mmCIF file of C-alpha atoms in Angstrom:
data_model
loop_
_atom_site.group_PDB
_atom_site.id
_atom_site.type_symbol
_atom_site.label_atom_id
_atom_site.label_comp_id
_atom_site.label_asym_id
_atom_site.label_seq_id
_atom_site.Cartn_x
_atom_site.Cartn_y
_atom_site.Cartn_z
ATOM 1 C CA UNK S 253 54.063 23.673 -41.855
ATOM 2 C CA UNK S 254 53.439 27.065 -43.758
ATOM 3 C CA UNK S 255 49.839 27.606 -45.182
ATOM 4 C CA UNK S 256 52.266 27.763 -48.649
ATOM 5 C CA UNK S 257 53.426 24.388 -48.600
ATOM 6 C CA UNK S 258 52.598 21.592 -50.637
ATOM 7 C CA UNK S 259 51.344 18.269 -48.945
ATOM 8 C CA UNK S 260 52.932 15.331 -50.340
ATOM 9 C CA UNK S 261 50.197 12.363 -51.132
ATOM 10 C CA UNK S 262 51.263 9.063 -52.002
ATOM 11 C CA UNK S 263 50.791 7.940 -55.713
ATOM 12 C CA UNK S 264 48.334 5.729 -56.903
ATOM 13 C CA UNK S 265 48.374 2.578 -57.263
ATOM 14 C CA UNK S 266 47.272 -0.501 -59.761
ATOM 15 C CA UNK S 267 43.591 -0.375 -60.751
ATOM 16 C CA UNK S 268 40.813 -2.464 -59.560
ATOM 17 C CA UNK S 269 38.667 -5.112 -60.834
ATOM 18 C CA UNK S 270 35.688 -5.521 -59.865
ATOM 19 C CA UNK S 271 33.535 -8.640 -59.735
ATOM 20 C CA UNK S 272 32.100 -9.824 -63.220
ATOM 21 C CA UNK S 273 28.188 -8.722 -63.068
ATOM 22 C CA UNK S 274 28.459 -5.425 -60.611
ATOM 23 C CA UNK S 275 28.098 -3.421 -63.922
ATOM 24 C CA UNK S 276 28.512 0.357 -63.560
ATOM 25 C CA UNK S 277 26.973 2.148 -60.150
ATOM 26 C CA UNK S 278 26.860 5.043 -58.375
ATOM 27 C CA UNK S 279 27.561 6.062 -55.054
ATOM 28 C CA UNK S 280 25.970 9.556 -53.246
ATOM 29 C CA UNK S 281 28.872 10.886 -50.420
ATOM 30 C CA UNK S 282 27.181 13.467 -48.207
ATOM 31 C CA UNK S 283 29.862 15.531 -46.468
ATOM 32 C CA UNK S 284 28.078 15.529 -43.098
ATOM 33 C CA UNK S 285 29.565 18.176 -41.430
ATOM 34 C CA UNK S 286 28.965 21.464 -38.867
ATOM 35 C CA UNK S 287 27.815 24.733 -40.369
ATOM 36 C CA UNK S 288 30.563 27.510 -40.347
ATOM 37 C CA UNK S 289 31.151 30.475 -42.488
ATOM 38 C CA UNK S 290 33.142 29.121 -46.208
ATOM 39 C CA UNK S 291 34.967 32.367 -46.628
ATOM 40 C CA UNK S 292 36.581 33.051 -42.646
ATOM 41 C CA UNK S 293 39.343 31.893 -41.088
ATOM 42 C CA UNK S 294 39.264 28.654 -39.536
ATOM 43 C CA UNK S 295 37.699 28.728 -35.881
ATOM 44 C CA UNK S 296 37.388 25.755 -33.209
ATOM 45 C CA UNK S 297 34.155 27.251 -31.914
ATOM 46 C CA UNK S 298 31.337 29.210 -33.573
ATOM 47 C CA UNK S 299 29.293 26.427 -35.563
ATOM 48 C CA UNK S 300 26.406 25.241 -35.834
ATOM 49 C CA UNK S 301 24.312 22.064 -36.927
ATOM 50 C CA UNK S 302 20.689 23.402 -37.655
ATOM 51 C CA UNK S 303 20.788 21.615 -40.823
ATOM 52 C CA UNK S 304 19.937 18.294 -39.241
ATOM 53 C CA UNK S 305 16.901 19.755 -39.539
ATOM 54 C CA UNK S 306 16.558 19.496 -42.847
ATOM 55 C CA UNK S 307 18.526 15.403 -43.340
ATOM 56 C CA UNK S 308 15.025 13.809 -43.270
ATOM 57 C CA UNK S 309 13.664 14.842 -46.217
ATOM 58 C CA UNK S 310 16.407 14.300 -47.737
ATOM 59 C CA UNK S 311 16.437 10.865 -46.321
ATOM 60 C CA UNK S 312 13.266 10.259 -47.838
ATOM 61 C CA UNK S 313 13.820 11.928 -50.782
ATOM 62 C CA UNK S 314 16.381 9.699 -51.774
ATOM 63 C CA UNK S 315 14.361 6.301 -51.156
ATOM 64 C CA UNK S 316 12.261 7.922 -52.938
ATOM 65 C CA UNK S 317 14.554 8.274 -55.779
ATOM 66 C CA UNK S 318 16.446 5.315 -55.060
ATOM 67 C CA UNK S 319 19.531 6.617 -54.194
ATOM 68 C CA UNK S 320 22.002 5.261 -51.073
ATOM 69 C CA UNK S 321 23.556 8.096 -49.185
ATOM 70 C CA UNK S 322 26.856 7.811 -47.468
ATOM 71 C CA UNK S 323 27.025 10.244 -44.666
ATOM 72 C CA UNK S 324 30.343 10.699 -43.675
ATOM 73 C CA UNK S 325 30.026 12.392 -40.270
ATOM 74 C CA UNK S 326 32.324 14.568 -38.582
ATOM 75 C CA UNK S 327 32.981 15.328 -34.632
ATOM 76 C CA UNK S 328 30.290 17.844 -34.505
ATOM 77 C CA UNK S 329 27.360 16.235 -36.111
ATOM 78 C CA UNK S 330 28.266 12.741 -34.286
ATOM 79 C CA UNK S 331 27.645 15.029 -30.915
ATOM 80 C CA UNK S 332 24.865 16.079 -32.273
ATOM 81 C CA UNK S 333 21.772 13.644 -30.719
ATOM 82 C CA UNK S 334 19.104 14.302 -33.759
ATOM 83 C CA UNK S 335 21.966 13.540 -36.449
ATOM 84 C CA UNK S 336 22.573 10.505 -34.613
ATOM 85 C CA UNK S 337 19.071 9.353 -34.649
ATOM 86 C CA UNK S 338 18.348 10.182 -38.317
ATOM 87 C CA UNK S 339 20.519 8.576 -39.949
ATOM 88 C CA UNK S 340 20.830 6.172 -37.610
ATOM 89 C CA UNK S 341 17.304 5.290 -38.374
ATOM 90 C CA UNK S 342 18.212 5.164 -41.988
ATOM 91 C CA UNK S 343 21.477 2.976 -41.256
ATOM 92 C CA UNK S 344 19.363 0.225 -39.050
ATOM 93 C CA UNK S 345 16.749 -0.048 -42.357
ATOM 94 C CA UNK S 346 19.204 0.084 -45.034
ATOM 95 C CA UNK S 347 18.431 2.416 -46.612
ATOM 96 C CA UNK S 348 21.981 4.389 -45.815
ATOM 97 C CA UNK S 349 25.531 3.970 -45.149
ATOM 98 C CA UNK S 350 27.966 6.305 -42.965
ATOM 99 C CA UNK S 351 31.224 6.846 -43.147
ATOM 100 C CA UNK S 352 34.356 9.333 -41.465
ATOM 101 C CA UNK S 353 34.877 12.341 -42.364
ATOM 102 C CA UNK S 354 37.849 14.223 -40.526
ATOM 103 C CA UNK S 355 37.628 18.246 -40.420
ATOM 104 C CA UNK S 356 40.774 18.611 -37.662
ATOM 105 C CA UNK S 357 39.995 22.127 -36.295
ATOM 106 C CA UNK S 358 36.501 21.172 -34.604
ATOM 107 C CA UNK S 359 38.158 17.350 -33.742
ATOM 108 C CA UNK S 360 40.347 16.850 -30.290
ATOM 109 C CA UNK S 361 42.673 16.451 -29.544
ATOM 110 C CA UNK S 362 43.329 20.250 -29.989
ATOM 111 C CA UNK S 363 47.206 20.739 -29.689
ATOM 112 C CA UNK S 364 47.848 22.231 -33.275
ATOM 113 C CA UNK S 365 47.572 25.903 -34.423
ATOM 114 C CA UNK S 366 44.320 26.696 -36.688
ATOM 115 C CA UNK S 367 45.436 27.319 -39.589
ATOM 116 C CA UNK S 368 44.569 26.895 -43.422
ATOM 117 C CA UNK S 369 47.474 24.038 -43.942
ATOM 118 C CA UNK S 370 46.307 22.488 -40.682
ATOM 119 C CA UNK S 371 42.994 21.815 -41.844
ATOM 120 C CA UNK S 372 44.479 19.224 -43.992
ATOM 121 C CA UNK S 373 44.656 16.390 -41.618
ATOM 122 C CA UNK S 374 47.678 14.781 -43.556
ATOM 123 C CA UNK S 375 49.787 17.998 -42.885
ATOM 124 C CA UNK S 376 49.472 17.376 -39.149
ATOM 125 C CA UNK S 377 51.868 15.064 -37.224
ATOM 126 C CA UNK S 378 51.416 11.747 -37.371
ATOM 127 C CA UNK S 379 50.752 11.230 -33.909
ATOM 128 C CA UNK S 380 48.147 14.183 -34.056
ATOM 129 C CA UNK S 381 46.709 12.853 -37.273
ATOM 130 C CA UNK S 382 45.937 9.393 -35.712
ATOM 131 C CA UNK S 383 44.803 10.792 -32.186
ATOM 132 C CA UNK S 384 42.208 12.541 -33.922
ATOM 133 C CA UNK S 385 41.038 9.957 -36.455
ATOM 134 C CA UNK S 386 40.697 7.258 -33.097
ATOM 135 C CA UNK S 387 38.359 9.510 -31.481
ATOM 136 C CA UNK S 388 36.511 9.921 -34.475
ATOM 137 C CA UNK S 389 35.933 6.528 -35.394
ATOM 138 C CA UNK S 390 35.339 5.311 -31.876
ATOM 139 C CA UNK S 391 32.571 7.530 -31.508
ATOM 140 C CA UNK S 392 30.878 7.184 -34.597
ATOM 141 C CA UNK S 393 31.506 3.082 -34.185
ATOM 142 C CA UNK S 394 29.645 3.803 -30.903
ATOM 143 C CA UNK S 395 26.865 6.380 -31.952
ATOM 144 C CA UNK S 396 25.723 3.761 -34.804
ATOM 145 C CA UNK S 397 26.232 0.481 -33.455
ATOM 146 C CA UNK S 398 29.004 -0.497 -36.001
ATOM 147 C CA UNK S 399 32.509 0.194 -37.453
ATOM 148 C CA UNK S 400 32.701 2.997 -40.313
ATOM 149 C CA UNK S 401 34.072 1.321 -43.432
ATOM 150 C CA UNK S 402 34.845 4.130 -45.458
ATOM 151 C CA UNK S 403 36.956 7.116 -45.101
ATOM 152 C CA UNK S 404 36.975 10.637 -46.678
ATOM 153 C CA UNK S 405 39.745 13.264 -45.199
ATOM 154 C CA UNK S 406 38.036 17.009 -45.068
ATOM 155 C CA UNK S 407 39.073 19.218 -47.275
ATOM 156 C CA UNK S 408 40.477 16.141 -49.159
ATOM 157 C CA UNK S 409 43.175 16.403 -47.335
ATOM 158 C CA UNK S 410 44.927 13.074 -47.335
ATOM 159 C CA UNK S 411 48.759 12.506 -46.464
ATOM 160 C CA UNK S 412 51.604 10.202 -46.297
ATOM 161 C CA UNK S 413 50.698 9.106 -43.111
ATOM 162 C CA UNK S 414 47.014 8.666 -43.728
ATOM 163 C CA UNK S 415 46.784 4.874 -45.517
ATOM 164 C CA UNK S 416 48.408 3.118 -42.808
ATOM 165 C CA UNK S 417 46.289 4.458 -40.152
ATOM 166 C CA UNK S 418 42.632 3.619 -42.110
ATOM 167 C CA UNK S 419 43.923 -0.094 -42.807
ATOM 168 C CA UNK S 420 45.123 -0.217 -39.073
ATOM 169 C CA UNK S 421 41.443 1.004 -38.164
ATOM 170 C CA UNK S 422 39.938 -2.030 -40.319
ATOM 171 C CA UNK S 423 38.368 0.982 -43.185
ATOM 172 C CA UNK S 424 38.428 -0.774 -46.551
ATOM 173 C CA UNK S 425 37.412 2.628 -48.928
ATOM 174 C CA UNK S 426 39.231 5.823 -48.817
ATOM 175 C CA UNK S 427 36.988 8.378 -51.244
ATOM 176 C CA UNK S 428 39.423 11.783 -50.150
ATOM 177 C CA UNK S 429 40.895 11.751 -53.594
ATOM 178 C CA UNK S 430 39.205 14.537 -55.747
ATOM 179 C CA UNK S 431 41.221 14.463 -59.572
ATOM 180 C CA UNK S 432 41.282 17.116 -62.095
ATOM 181 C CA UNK S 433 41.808 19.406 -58.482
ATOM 182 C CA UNK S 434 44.892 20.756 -56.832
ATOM 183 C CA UNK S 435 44.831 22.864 -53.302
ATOM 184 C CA UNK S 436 48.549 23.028 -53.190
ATOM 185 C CA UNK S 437 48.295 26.438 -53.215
ATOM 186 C CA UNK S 438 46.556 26.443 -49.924
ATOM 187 C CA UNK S 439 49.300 23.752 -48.679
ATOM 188 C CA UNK S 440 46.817 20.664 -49.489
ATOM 189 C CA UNK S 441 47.676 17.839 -51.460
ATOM 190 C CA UNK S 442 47.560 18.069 -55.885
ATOM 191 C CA UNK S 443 45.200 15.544 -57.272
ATOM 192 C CA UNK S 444 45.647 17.146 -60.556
ATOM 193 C CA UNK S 445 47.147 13.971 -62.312
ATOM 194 C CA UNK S 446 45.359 11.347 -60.406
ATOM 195 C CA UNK S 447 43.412 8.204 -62.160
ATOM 196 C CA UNK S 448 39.688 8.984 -61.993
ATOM 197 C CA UNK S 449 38.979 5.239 -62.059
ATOM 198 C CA UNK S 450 38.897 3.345 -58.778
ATOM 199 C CA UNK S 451 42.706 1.998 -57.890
ATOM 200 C CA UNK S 452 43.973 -0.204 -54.768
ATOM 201 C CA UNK S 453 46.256 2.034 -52.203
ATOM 202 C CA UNK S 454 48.235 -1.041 -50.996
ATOM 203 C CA UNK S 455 50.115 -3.639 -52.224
ATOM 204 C CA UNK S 456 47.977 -5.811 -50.361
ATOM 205 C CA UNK S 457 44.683 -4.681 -52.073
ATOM 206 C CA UNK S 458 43.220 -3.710 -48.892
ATOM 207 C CA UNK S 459 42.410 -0.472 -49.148
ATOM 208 C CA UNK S 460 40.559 0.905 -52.095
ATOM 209 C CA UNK S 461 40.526 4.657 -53.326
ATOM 210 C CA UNK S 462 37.230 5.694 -54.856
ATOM 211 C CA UNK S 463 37.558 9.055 -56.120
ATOM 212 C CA UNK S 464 35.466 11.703 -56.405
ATOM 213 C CA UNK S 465 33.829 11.818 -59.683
ATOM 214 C CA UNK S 466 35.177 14.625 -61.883
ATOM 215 C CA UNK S 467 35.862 14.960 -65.631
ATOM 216 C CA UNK S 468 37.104 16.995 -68.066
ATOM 217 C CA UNK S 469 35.373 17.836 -71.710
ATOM 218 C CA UNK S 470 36.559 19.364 -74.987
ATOM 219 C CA UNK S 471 39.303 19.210 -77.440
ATOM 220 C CA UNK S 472 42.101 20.597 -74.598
ATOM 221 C CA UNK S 473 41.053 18.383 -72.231
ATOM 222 C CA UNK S 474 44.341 16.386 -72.164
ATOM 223 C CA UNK S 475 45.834 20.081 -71.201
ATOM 224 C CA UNK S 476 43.630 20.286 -68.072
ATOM 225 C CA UNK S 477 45.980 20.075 -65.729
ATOM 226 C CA UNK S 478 48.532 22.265 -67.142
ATOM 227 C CA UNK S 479 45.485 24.952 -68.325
ATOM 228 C CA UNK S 480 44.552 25.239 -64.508
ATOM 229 C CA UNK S 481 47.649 25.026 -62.754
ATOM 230 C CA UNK S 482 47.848 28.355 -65.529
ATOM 231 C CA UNK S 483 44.894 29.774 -64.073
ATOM 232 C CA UNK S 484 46.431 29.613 -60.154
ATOM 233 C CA UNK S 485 48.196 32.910 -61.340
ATOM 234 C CA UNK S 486 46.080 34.410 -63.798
ATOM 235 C CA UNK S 487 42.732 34.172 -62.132
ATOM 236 C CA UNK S 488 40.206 34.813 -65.610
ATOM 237 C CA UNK S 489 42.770 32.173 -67.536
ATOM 238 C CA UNK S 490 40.421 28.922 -67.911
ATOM 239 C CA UNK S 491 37.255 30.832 -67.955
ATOM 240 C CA UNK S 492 37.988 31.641 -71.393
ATOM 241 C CA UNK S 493 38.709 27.963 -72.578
ATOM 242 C CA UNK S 494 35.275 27.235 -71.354
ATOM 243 C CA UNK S 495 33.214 30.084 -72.634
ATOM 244 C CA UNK S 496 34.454 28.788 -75.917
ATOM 245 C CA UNK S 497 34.018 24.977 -75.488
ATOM 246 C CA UNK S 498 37.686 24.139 -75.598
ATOM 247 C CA UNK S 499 37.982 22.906 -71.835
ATOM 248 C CA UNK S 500 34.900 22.285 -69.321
ATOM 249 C CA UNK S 501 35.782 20.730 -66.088
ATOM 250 C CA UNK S 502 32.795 18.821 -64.219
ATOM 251 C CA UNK S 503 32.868 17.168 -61.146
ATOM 252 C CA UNK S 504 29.560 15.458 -60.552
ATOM 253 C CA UNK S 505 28.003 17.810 -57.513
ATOM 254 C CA UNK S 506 24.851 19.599 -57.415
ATOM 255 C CA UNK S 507 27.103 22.540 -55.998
ATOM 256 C CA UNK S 508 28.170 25.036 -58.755
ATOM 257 C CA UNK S 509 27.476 22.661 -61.140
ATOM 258 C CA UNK S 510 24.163 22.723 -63.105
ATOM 259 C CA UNK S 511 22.250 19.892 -63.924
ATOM 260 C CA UNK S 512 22.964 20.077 -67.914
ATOM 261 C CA UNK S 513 26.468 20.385 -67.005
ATOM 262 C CA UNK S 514 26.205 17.255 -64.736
ATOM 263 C CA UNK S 515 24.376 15.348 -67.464
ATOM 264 C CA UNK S 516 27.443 15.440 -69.483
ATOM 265 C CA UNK S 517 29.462 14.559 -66.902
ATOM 266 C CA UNK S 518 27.448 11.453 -66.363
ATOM 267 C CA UNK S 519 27.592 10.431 -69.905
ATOM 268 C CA UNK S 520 31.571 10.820 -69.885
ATOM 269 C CA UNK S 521 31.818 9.261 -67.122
ATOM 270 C CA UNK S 522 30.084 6.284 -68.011
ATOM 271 C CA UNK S 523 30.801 6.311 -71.904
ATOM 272 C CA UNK S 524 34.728 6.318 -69.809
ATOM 273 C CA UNK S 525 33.810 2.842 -68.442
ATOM 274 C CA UNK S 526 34.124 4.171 -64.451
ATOM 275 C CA UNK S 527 32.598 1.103 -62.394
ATOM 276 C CA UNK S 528 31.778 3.377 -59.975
ATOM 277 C CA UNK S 529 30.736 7.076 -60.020
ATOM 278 C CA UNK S 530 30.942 9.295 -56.996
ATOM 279 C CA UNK S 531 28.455 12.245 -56.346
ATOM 280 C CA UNK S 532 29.236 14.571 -53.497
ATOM 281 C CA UNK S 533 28.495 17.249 -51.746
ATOM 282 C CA UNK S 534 27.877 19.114 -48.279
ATOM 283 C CA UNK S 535 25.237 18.601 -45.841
ATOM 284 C CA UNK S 536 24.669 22.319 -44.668
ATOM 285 C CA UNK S 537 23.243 22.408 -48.630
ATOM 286 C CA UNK S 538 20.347 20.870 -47.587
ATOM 287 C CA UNK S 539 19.246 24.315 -45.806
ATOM 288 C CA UNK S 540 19.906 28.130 -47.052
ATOM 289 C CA UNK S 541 22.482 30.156 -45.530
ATOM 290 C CA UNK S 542 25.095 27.772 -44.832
ATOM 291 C CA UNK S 543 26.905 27.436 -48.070
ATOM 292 C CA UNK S 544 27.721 29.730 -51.242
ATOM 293 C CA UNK S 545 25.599 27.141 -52.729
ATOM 294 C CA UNK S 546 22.065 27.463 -51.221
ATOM 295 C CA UNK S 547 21.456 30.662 -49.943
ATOM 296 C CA UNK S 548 17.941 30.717 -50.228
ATOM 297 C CA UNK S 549 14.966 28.165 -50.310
ATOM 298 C CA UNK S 550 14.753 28.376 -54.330
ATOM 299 C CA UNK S 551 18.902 27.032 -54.253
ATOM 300 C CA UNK S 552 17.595 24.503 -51.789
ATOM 301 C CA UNK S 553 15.096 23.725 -54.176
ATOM 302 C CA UNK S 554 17.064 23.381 -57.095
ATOM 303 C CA UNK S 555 19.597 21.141 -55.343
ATOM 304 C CA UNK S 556 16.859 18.331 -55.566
ATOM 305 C CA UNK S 557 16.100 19.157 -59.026
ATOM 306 C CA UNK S 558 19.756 18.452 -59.815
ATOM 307 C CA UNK S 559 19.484 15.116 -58.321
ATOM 308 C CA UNK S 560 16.173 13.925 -59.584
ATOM 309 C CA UNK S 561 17.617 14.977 -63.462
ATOM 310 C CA UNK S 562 20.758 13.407 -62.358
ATOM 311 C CA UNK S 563 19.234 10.099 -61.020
ATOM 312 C CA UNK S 564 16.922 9.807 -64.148
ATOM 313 C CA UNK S 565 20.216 10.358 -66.636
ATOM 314 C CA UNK S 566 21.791 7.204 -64.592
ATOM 315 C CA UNK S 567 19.019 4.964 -64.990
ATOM 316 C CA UNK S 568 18.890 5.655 -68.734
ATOM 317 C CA UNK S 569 22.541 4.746 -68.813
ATOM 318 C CA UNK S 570 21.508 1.761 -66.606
ATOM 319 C CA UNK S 571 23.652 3.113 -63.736
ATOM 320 C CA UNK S 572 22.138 1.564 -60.175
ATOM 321 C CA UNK S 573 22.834 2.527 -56.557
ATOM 322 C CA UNK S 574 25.235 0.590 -54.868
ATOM 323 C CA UNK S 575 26.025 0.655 -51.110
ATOM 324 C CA UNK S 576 29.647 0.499 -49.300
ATOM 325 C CA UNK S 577 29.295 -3.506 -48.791
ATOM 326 C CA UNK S 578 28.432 -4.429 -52.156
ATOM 327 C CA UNK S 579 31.645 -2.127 -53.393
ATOM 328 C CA UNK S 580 33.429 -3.432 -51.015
ATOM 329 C CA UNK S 581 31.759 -7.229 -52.069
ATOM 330 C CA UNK S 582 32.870 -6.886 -55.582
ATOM 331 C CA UNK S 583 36.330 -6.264 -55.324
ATOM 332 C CA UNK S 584 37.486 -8.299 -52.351
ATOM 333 C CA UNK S 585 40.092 -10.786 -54.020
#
């Protein structure tokens, strides 16, 4: 597949209901993944995981705050033996849930070229695809001491083939889905149009999409879509929409998104009536120098003032924490 094609992602499907008294939540995804260099070419070698370093305090930090990470761990940190006994501390009390997370070009089996539309795992071969979810899974199941229930492909990158082979490996929550978002220029899938709301992928209503929290403000927001789609080709397009407060995108992350912007997000999302909201964001954060988004200790910092302002905005909404269970609790038929 050429790094200019578009992956095709299966539509949504019906919305679900969840149980009468689970109110509105939130849920903290932590992308829990290797350390490599945002702006290079892909590379099977190269990383690093120093970060762990760092995972306890934010560990406490958030049972502090009350908050319920999700770390969904890729192939290098579930090598790694001090991720493994972090948050495997924090899995055995409780206090934490993990997940999968799939990044393809650091996962064996490695047969495909690395490449910029291979490191959507739903652009690689089916066979391929499912070879390297199995090892995945298998050892995280093994590292932890239980099956991973929830499911988010890197990059987002979810694919035609991807559904079948999380219900076949007993996962109940896919949370890939990022709307208001499109990386089909990069040959990754277009979420542009997708619901924001939690929707069942199956007929069967066994596997649930939780998206990633995003959502649009302003008077064009019911143009977003088109308005960035616009802005693929002319680069400065939707910058000016939002200077003037005609169109503000927000997904609810602590990276390149400020606090006050969050706030707003929060209160749309909630005012919107979204039983769950998702807050994400990438593990190598949690140090400086890994990401565009923390290249010092004051970005570090500032990264846990975003959550503490964030957290204290959801319980004045009367937003609580929920964990992967009680999601999946409250909408089991």
């Amino acid at each position: 597949m050429s790094s200019g094609s578009m992956l095709a992602v299966p539509p949504a499907g019906r919305s679900a209901v969840f149980a009468p008294g689970f109110g509105q939540r939130v849920l903290l995804t932590v992308d829990t993944e290797e350390e490599f260099d945002w702006r290079a070419p892909f590379r099977r070698e190269g990383y690093g995981t120093s970060h762990v370093a760092a995972i306890p305090r934010f560990q406490a930090f958030c049972e502090r705050l009350g908050a319920h990470p999700v770390y969904l761990v890729d192939w290098p940190i579930v090598q790694d033996r001090r991720a493994v006994e972090v948050i495997g501390d924090a899995v055995r009390r409780g206090t934490a849930d993990v997940g999968v997370q799939l990044h393809p070009w650091v996962n064996p089996p490695f047969e495909e070229e690395v490449s910029t539309a291979n490191s959507f795992a739903g652009n690689l071969p089916q066979s391929l695809e499912a070879a390297k979810f199995t090892l995945l899974h298998d050892a995280i199941e093994t590292a932890f001491g239980a099956a991973p229930q929830i499911y988010r492909a890197g990059r987002y990158g979810l694919g035609p083939n991807t559904a079948a082979l999380l219900k076949q490996a007993g996962i109940r929550i896919d949370t890939s889905v990022r709307p208001l978002f499109d990386y089909s220029d990069q040959g990754g899938p277009d979420y542009s149009n997708h619901p924001l709301a939690p929707y069942w992928v199956d007929p069967e209503s066994r596997l649930l999409e939780l998206p990633v929290t995003s959502a649009y403000r302003g008077p064009l927001r019911a143009l977003g879509p088109l308005i960035h789609r616009v802005q693929r080709h002319v680069p400065t397009f939707f910058s000016g929409f939002s200077r003037l407060g005609l169109l503000e995108r927000i997904a609810l992350t602590p990276e390149g998104v400020s606090a006050r912007e969050a706030l707003r997000g929060v209160d749309l999302s909630v005012d919107a009536g979204l039983p769950v909201l998702v807050l994400s964001f990438h593990s190598p954060t949690l140090a400086p120098g890994h990401t565009p988004y923390a290249t010092n200790e004051a970005q570090v910092e500032a990264l846990y003032a975003w959550f503490e302002a964030v957290y204290a905005r959801l319980a004045e909404r009367g937003v609580t924490s929920c964990t992967v269970a009680e999601v999946i609790a409250a909408t089991d038929a």
